[in-house]
Amino acid sequence: MDLDAPVPILPLPAGQRPQATILCCNCGAPIDGTSAAGALCYDCIKLSVDISQGIQREATLHFCRDCDRWLQPPSHWLVAAPESRELLALCLRKLRGLAKVRIIDASFIWTEPHSRRVKVKITIQQEAFQDTILQQTFEVEYVVATQQCPDCAKSYTANTWRAVVQVRQKVPHKRTFLHLEQLILKHSAHRDTINIKEVKDGLDFYFAQRNQAEKFVDFLSSVTPVRSKKSQELISMDIHTSTKSYKFTFSVELLPVCKDDLLALPISLAKNSGNIAPLTLCYRVGTSMNVLDPNTLQTADISTQSYLRQPFKPLADVQELVEFIVMDIEPLGPTKGRFVLAEATVARASDLGVNDTTYYTRTHLGGILHPGDAVLGYHLTKANFNNKWFEALELSNTYASQIPDVLLVKKYYARKKKNKSRNWRLRRIAKDESDMLPRKQDQERMEQDYEMFLRDVEEDTELRSTLALFKAKNAKQAKAATDAMEGVQTESHDGNAATDAGYSDDDDDDAPRIDMEELLDEFDELHVDEKS
C-alpha cells in the first residue's frame, strides 16, 4: 500500500460544525475551542469579567421634609412612598452606566428608617464575549440628603402667594365654618395651600398657583351653597415681551343660612319649591338648603340660584332657642325618614312653678320626644321680627293663621358645661391668627361654638357620617372599658345604641354617645393640628 496516497475526507453533514476540545487556560476544564472566548470556560469568565464595572455603587437622593417629595433632576419634585415603584424608578435613573446593560430585576433591601439610607439590589445582563451572556447581581446604597424644595421655600417667605381664596359668612357663630373645616380635612382640599389665615368672619387660603385656587373654589361649591367673585391685580409687566404678572383674589361667601335656623321664605319662592309653607325650619345644609315644614313634614330643596334670585335672611338662629318641657305628646302617624309627625303640649322651662301657661304645637320630633323631656324651640308668641317676608306672612290671608306659637327644633340633653371625657376628637387645620389677638369674650364665644358643634356631631347621625372622627389619646382605656362592658349598651330615645366607653359616670344617661367602631385610628398628618 502506498503510504503517500491521498486519503479522502468525507464532508460533514449539513448543520454540523467541527468541534475541537481544548482545555481552559485557567482551571483546565475541557471546553469547545470553536466557541470558547479567550480560552476560558464559563465559570472562569464569570470570575474574571465584571459587567457591572462603570456603574455607581453609591449615590445621593434629595428629600424635602416639609412636603415629603423627592428631587428628580434637574428640577422636578415628585411624590413617592417608601419602597414604591416611583422611588425605585428614581433610584435607577440616578445611576450612571445602566444604559449599557440590561436590567433583569431590581428590589429594595430593608434598612432602618432613621438610618437615612436606601439600598437597592439590581440584577443585570450583558454579553461579555461573542455568544457569552453574563448575569450579575450587586447592591447600590443611596444616602438620603434633605433639601428644601422651591415651593416650600416660597411658603416660608412673605408675599409669595399668587392666588387667595377669601371664605366669609356673615353669621353670629362659627358652627358652619367648623363643619366646613372638617369637610376640607376629610377630602384633603387644603393640601396645596401655602398658608391659611384666620380673619374676622372667615378664613383666607393662600395658593402658589391660580389653578389650585380655582380647584379649591370648585370644591367649596360642591359641598356647600356659595356665591363667588373673582378679581385680579396687575403686579408687573414686561413691555418688551408683553408678559404680565397678576395676583388673583377669589371672594367666596357662604349663604347666611345655617342648620336649625328659622326661615321665612318669600311666598313666591315657597310656591315654586313644591308649594311648601313659607315658615320653615332648615334641617340640613349641603349642596343646597334643605327646609322642612314641621306641621306637615313636607321638605324642599332651595338651590343657590333660587336663593340668589330672591335672597332672604333667617328669622332666628340657634342662639335664640328657648328651652321647653314636654308635658304631653301624641304621634299622629305620618313619618318621613327620621321625622315623625306628632302633636305636643309644652311649657317654658322658666315658667314651671311660676304660671300654668302651656303651648300646643305640631312637631317633627315625635320619634324621640317623651313626656318630661327637654326640647329647644323658637318662641314666636313673644318674638318681634324685623323681616319683610315675615310681615308678608302676617298680612297674608292664607298663611297668617298657620303661624304657630312655638316651633320645636331639637331635643335638649342636660350635660356639663364642657365635656372633657369624650372618647373621640376632631382634627383642626393649622392656621395663622390675625395680628390682633381675640378679646376674652370672643375667645369664650369661639370655645362655646366649638362645644356646640361637638354636641351636634354627637346628636346628628347624618352629620357624623360626613366627618372623620378619630380616637382620643385615651382610646386604649376606652377600648378596655368597652370590652369590660361588652353587651352593655344604653339606648337613647332616638333608637341609636351607644356604648359608655370614654365617658364619665356623672354624665347624663340620655345624652347620645359615639360608638368606638365609628372612630378612626390616630395618625399623623402634615399641617394638621390636634384638638380633643
XYZ file of C-alpha atoms in Angstrom:
532
model
C 0.000 0.000 0.000
C 1.281 3.428 -0.852
C 1.615 5.457 2.250
C 1.740 8.720 0.318
C -1.556 8.108 -1.363
C -4.191 10.793 -0.545
C -6.899 9.860 1.912
C -10.362 11.176 1.021
C -12.133 13.315 3.728
C -15.863 12.901 3.827
C -17.859 16.156 4.115
C -19.660 16.829 7.410
C -23.414 16.571 7.468
C -25.306 19.797 6.901
C -25.717 21.888 10.040
C -22.881 20.193 11.966
C -19.852 22.256 12.943
C -16.427 20.840 13.565
C -15.570 20.543 17.256
C -12.182 20.996 18.780
C -11.949 20.284 22.517
C -9.371 22.340 24.363
C -8.536 22.889 27.994
C -9.390 26.116 29.883
C -6.243 28.132 30.361
C -7.239 28.969 33.921
C -8.770 25.866 35.504
C -8.030 23.160 32.913
C -11.634 22.189 32.292
C -12.337 20.824 28.785
C -14.248 23.288 26.628
C -15.238 23.671 22.988
C -12.397 25.547 21.350
C -14.508 26.724 18.443
C -16.877 28.729 20.659
C -14.767 29.499 23.720
C -13.665 33.121 24.010
C -10.198 33.734 25.306
C -9.766 30.009 26.020
C -11.790 30.406 29.234
C -14.699 28.369 30.486
C -17.995 29.987 31.512
C -17.197 29.817 35.251
C -13.834 31.462 34.771
C -15.389 34.166 32.620
C -17.840 34.990 35.443
C -14.924 35.192 37.887
C -12.670 37.301 35.697
C -15.138 39.617 33.897
C -17.157 42.275 35.813
C -20.054 43.508 33.697
C -21.106 45.990 36.412
C -17.886 47.903 36.025
C -18.602 51.583 35.452
C -21.922 51.534 37.323
C -22.144 53.617 40.500
C -22.347 51.768 43.800
C -23.186 54.885 45.822
C -25.497 57.813 45.084
C -27.426 60.600 46.826
C -31.191 61.190 46.948
C -32.557 64.615 47.852
C -35.692 64.661 50.014
C -37.858 67.596 51.158
C -39.046 67.022 54.736
C -41.787 69.646 54.524
C -43.772 68.152 51.647
C -42.328 64.582 51.538
C -41.216 64.875 47.919
C -38.077 63.618 46.141
C -35.926 65.554 43.693
C -35.821 64.199 40.158
C -33.029 66.080 38.401
C -32.814 68.663 37.187
C -35.683 70.477 38.911
C -38.750 68.222 39.154
C -40.072 67.146 42.559
C -42.236 64.028 42.730
C -44.221 62.282 45.457
C -43.103 58.709 46.140
C -43.899 56.455 49.083
C -41.105 54.418 50.716
C -40.250 51.266 48.721
C -42.671 52.243 45.951
C -42.290 51.762 42.212
C -41.896 55.512 41.733
C -38.999 55.669 44.215
C -37.363 52.598 42.641
C -37.554 54.207 39.202
C -35.993 57.372 40.618
C -33.165 55.349 42.171
C -32.409 53.592 38.875
C -32.397 56.864 36.947
C -29.822 58.260 39.366
C -27.209 55.626 38.378
C -24.778 56.255 35.525
C -23.857 53.319 33.318
C -27.109 51.363 33.483
C -27.917 52.279 29.883
C -25.169 49.922 28.624
C -26.613 46.817 30.319
C -29.969 45.090 30.501
C -31.802 45.295 33.843
C -33.369 41.988 34.793
C -34.598 42.717 38.323
C -34.447 45.453 40.979
C -35.744 45.459 44.543
C -35.285 47.280 47.845
C -33.282 45.913 50.754
C -34.745 46.740 54.160
C -32.906 49.395 56.162
C -33.656 51.182 59.414
C -35.995 54.135 58.793
C -33.809 56.508 60.815
C -30.571 55.453 59.070
C -31.217 57.816 56.136
C -30.049 55.047 53.791
C -31.792 53.315 50.888
C -30.348 50.068 49.496
C -31.344 48.568 46.140
C -30.392 45.107 44.786
C -30.037 45.132 40.983
C -29.668 42.174 38.600
C -28.233 42.924 35.125
C -27.233 41.021 31.955
C -24.597 41.796 29.318
C -22.769 39.967 26.544
C -19.166 39.638 27.723
C -17.855 37.846 24.588
C -19.439 36.519 21.442
C -22.271 34.112 22.329
C -21.435 34.533 26.050
C -24.043 36.352 28.177
C -23.329 37.015 31.834
C -25.796 37.837 34.624
C -24.673 39.602 37.772
C -26.325 40.930 40.959
C -24.981 43.809 43.025
C -26.141 46.320 45.638
C -26.286 50.098 45.471
C -26.506 52.294 48.563
C -28.208 55.700 48.447
C -27.707 58.414 51.041
C -30.878 60.443 51.708
C -29.977 64.134 51.961
C -32.532 66.748 52.964
C -33.124 69.691 50.679
C -35.941 72.208 50.727
C -37.938 72.351 47.515
C -38.677 75.755 45.936
C -42.376 75.543 46.772
C -41.696 75.014 50.474
C -39.027 77.702 50.470
C -41.515 80.072 48.926
C -44.136 79.200 51.552
C -41.829 80.464 54.314
C -41.363 83.777 52.528
C -43.883 86.577 52.907
C -45.980 87.808 49.967
C -45.158 84.957 47.609
C -48.710 83.794 47.002
C -50.261 84.059 43.574
C -53.930 83.495 44.445
C -56.027 83.819 47.605
C -59.481 82.457 48.361
C -61.360 84.560 50.916
C -64.121 82.493 52.535
C -66.675 84.518 54.525
C -70.056 84.046 56.186
C -71.920 86.817 57.984
C -73.435 84.835 60.856
C -73.021 85.306 64.634
C -71.495 81.841 65.202
C -68.770 79.629 63.725
C -70.601 76.304 63.508
C -70.801 76.366 59.713
C -67.077 77.071 59.403
C -66.299 74.252 61.818
C -68.285 71.871 59.640
C -66.605 73.187 56.508
C -63.198 72.746 58.147
C -63.908 69.061 58.780
C -65.002 68.549 55.172
C -61.785 70.189 53.954
C -59.731 67.908 56.186
C -61.594 64.764 55.146
C -61.081 65.424 51.427
C -57.575 66.974 51.856
C -58.673 70.010 49.892
C -56.109 72.181 51.728
C -53.011 70.236 50.645
C -51.992 72.831 48.022
C -52.241 75.829 50.340
C -49.087 77.638 51.374
C -50.769 79.473 54.242
C -54.149 79.650 55.977
C -55.012 82.779 57.937
C -57.946 83.304 60.252
C -59.652 86.682 59.915
C -62.916 88.185 61.013
C -65.975 86.288 59.712
C -63.915 83.695 57.870
C -60.633 82.270 56.598
C -58.104 83.181 53.896
C -56.490 80.355 51.894
C -53.295 81.279 50.021
C -52.087 79.339 46.965
C -48.972 79.468 44.815
C -50.866 78.877 41.556
C -54.110 80.215 40.153
C -55.444 76.804 39.076
C -55.041 75.497 42.647
C -57.268 78.298 43.932
C -59.859 77.618 41.232
C -59.865 73.941 42.182
C -60.458 74.872 45.826
C -63.351 77.155 44.871
C -64.894 74.300 42.885
C -64.604 72.077 45.963
C -66.375 74.635 48.140
C -69.162 74.900 45.569
C -69.587 71.123 45.620
C -70.066 70.804 49.404
C -71.948 73.951 50.429
C -74.055 76.675 48.747
C -71.810 79.644 47.991
C -71.531 82.596 45.661
C -68.112 83.610 44.413
C -66.472 86.544 42.669
C -63.068 86.839 41.049
C -60.753 89.830 40.762
C -57.167 90.305 39.652
C -54.450 92.842 40.327
C -51.582 93.645 37.982
C -48.250 93.236 39.764
C -45.709 93.714 36.984
C -45.442 93.829 33.192
C -42.568 93.386 30.758
C -43.039 95.927 27.967
C -40.620 94.079 25.690
C -42.356 90.691 25.746
C -45.824 91.856 26.913
C -45.601 89.383 29.819
C -47.847 90.339 32.737
C -47.935 89.072 36.301
C -51.202 89.080 38.226
C -52.407 88.251 41.713
C -55.871 86.739 41.842
C -58.446 87.058 44.604
C -61.486 84.803 44.865
C -64.206 86.026 47.203
C -66.385 83.133 48.337
C -69.380 83.965 50.532
C -71.317 81.202 52.218
C -75.040 81.786 52.277
C -76.109 83.122 55.707
C -78.385 80.151 56.417
C -77.288 77.503 58.891
C -78.662 74.299 60.280
C -81.615 74.711 62.726
C -82.318 78.276 61.558
C -85.904 79.543 61.386
C -86.713 80.774 57.881
C -89.466 82.915 56.406
C -89.371 82.162 52.700
C -90.736 84.581 50.124
C -94.224 83.391 49.215
C -93.380 83.102 45.517
C -90.254 81.068 46.316
C -92.243 78.777 48.624
C -94.816 78.146 45.880
C -92.071 77.358 43.376
C -90.493 74.926 45.872
C -93.339 72.439 45.914
C -95.888 74.833 47.445
C -94.348 74.410 50.895
C -95.400 76.609 53.817
C -93.241 79.769 53.914
C -92.445 79.409 57.643
C -89.939 76.541 57.621
C -87.002 75.106 59.504
C -83.585 74.465 57.906
C -82.639 70.939 58.945
C -79.593 70.455 56.706
C -77.217 72.494 54.551
C -75.486 70.539 51.801
C -75.102 71.448 48.158
C -78.472 73.173 48.650
C -80.567 74.283 51.601
C -82.972 71.589 52.831
C -86.006 73.045 54.612
C -88.815 71.319 56.499
C -92.371 72.249 57.387
C -92.880 70.828 60.927
C -96.663 70.925 60.551
C -96.824 68.586 57.533
C -93.305 67.036 57.291
C -93.053 68.443 53.765
C -89.477 69.070 52.654
C -87.987 71.164 49.865
C -84.563 71.923 48.426
C -83.629 75.531 47.753
C -80.737 75.809 45.327
C -78.158 78.553 45.348
C -79.549 80.079 42.157
C -83.065 80.229 43.630
C -81.738 81.900 46.765
C -79.732 84.493 44.844
C -82.784 85.463 42.791
C -84.758 86.122 45.995
C -82.322 86.432 48.899
C -83.603 86.308 52.468
C -82.125 86.224 55.942
C -83.006 83.807 58.749
C -85.658 84.920 61.179
C -83.771 83.449 64.123
C -80.698 81.302 64.734
C -79.683 78.768 67.377
C -78.655 81.472 69.813
C -82.333 82.407 70.236
C -83.563 78.920 71.110
C -85.688 78.624 74.253
C -85.890 75.550 76.447
C -89.294 73.918 76.778
C -90.545 70.917 78.754
C -92.762 68.355 77.024
C -95.955 67.923 79.050
C -97.694 65.562 76.635
C -97.035 64.233 73.144
C -99.080 62.055 70.795
C -97.820 60.754 67.417
C -100.211 61.357 64.526
C -98.947 58.572 62.262
C -97.224 60.206 59.246
C -93.463 59.638 59.089
C -90.746 60.719 56.696
C -87.331 59.228 57.299
C -86.272 60.066 60.830
C -89.107 62.596 61.230
C -92.349 61.552 62.945
C -95.288 63.955 62.987
C -96.784 64.447 66.450
C -98.860 66.870 68.493
C -97.180 68.125 71.642
C -98.092 70.235 74.638
C -95.089 72.108 76.008
C -94.323 74.709 78.631
C -91.366 77.013 79.042
C -88.812 75.681 81.488
C -88.581 79.105 83.109
C -92.389 79.182 83.648
C -92.519 75.977 85.688
C -93.622 76.891 89.205
C -94.458 80.443 88.122
C -97.517 80.063 85.902
C -99.518 77.362 84.141
C -99.048 78.635 80.587
C -98.744 75.820 78.050
C -98.478 75.799 74.269
C -99.970 73.365 71.794
C -97.961 72.721 68.620
C -97.123 70.199 65.977
C -93.585 68.885 65.742
C -91.459 66.579 63.629
C -89.699 65.141 66.709
C -92.390 62.626 67.605
C -89.938 59.733 67.392
C -87.537 60.940 70.091
C -89.632 63.090 72.455
C -91.384 61.729 75.528
C -93.299 63.455 78.338
C -90.840 65.112 80.685
C -88.103 65.600 78.074
C -86.473 68.972 77.476
C -86.621 70.389 73.976
C -85.301 73.556 72.348
C -87.522 75.655 70.122
C -88.391 79.133 68.919
C -90.958 81.069 70.954
C -92.809 83.007 68.254
C -95.537 84.430 70.504
C -93.266 86.892 72.275
C -90.859 87.414 69.378
C -90.600 90.588 67.348
C -89.048 90.089 63.916
C -87.905 92.893 61.653
C -88.272 90.947 58.435
C -90.277 91.932 55.372
C -91.013 88.338 54.388
C -92.413 87.538 57.857
C -94.539 90.681 57.700
C -95.884 89.448 54.366
C -96.903 86.199 56.080
C -98.714 88.073 58.847
C -100.622 90.132 56.273
C -101.482 87.111 54.137
C -104.982 85.663 54.476
C -103.660 82.179 53.719
C -100.587 81.894 55.924
C -101.357 84.246 58.851
C -103.378 81.571 60.662
C -100.633 78.948 60.151
C -98.020 80.735 62.273
C -97.610 78.599 65.430
C -96.915 79.853 68.946
C -93.911 77.546 69.372
C -91.767 75.777 66.791
C -89.696 72.935 68.261
C -86.254 72.318 66.793
C -84.319 69.598 68.629
C -84.186 67.623 71.831
C -82.132 69.076 74.658
C -79.775 66.897 76.685
C -78.631 68.095 80.093
C -74.837 67.990 80.186
C -71.909 69.533 81.877
C -70.699 72.876 80.599
C -67.736 71.256 78.846
C -67.419 67.526 78.409
C -63.750 66.555 78.775
C -64.345 62.816 78.837
C -65.099 62.209 75.147
C -63.506 59.162 73.612
C -63.217 60.868 70.239
C -61.808 64.044 68.794
C -61.666 66.059 65.585
C -58.721 67.304 63.596
C -58.148 71.027 63.192
C -56.390 72.902 60.417
C -53.206 74.685 61.474
C -53.878 78.323 60.648
C -52.311 81.667 61.487
C -54.300 84.019 63.645
C -54.771 87.654 62.789
C -52.398 90.310 64.083
C -54.832 91.399 66.794
C -55.476 88.730 69.391
C -59.150 87.996 70.063
C -60.702 89.503 73.125
C -61.516 87.347 76.116
C -65.239 87.338 75.393
C -64.594 86.462 71.743
C -62.372 83.586 72.808
C -65.077 82.290 75.137
C -67.654 82.562 72.350
C -65.398 80.578 69.997
C -64.976 77.837 72.591
C -68.725 77.771 73.125
C -69.346 77.458 69.371
C -66.877 74.578 69.170
C -68.555 72.804 72.081
C -71.973 73.252 70.441
C -70.585 71.816 67.205
C -69.243 68.771 69.057
C -72.678 68.230 70.581
C -74.275 68.485 67.146
C -71.878 65.793 65.913
C -72.927 63.526 68.783
C -76.647 64.113 68.256
C -76.877 64.103 64.450
C -76.064 60.770 62.812
C -76.270 62.194 59.280
C -73.818 64.948 60.138
C -71.463 62.462 61.768
C -71.413 60.268 58.666
C -69.883 63.093 56.602
C -66.974 63.702 59.003
C -63.821 61.834 60.005
C -63.754 61.164 63.760
C -60.613 59.869 65.438
C -59.980 58.024 68.657
C -58.802 60.165 71.552
C -55.473 59.655 73.281
C -57.176 57.536 75.910
C -58.595 55.223 73.237
C -56.897 52.204 74.792
C -58.567 52.832 78.137
C -61.857 53.416 76.342
C -61.417 50.187 74.389
C -60.707 48.315 77.607
C -63.821 49.805 79.174
C -65.819 48.735 76.129
C -64.509 45.169 76.363
C -65.261 45.061 80.076
C -68.816 46.227 79.443
C -69.358 44.023 76.396
C -73.003 43.620 75.703
C -73.950 46.559 77.939
C -75.306 49.448 75.894
C -77.511 52.395 76.597
C -80.402 53.044 74.250
C -81.170 56.683 73.552
C -84.683 57.828 72.707
C -83.920 58.054 69.010
C -83.073 54.368 68.861
C -79.313 54.715 68.422
C -77.220 52.416 70.570
C -74.089 53.882 72.149
C -71.504 52.479 74.488
C -70.389 54.135 77.696
C -66.707 53.852 76.829
C -64.787 57.068 77.316
C -67.485 58.902 79.286
C -67.609 59.573 82.984
C -70.355 58.256 85.212
C -71.736 61.651 86.099
C -72.818 62.407 82.509
C -76.493 62.274 81.653
C -77.560 58.769 80.628
C -79.849 60.024 77.825
C -77.100 62.008 76.085
C -76.106 60.414 72.756
C -72.723 58.755 72.595
C -70.483 57.714 69.712
C -69.538 54.060 69.428
C -65.847 53.184 69.236
C -66.493 51.295 65.993
C -67.277 54.595 64.238
C -63.883 56.096 65.111
C -60.707 56.010 63.029
C -57.273 55.194 64.386
C -54.984 58.075 65.177
C -52.294 59.027 62.646
C -50.013 61.975 61.943
C -50.875 64.265 59.073
C -49.000 67.183 57.565
C -50.095 70.679 58.662
C -52.899 69.354 60.863
C -53.294 70.357 64.466
C -54.881 68.170 67.118
C -57.666 69.281 69.405
C -59.604 66.944 71.576
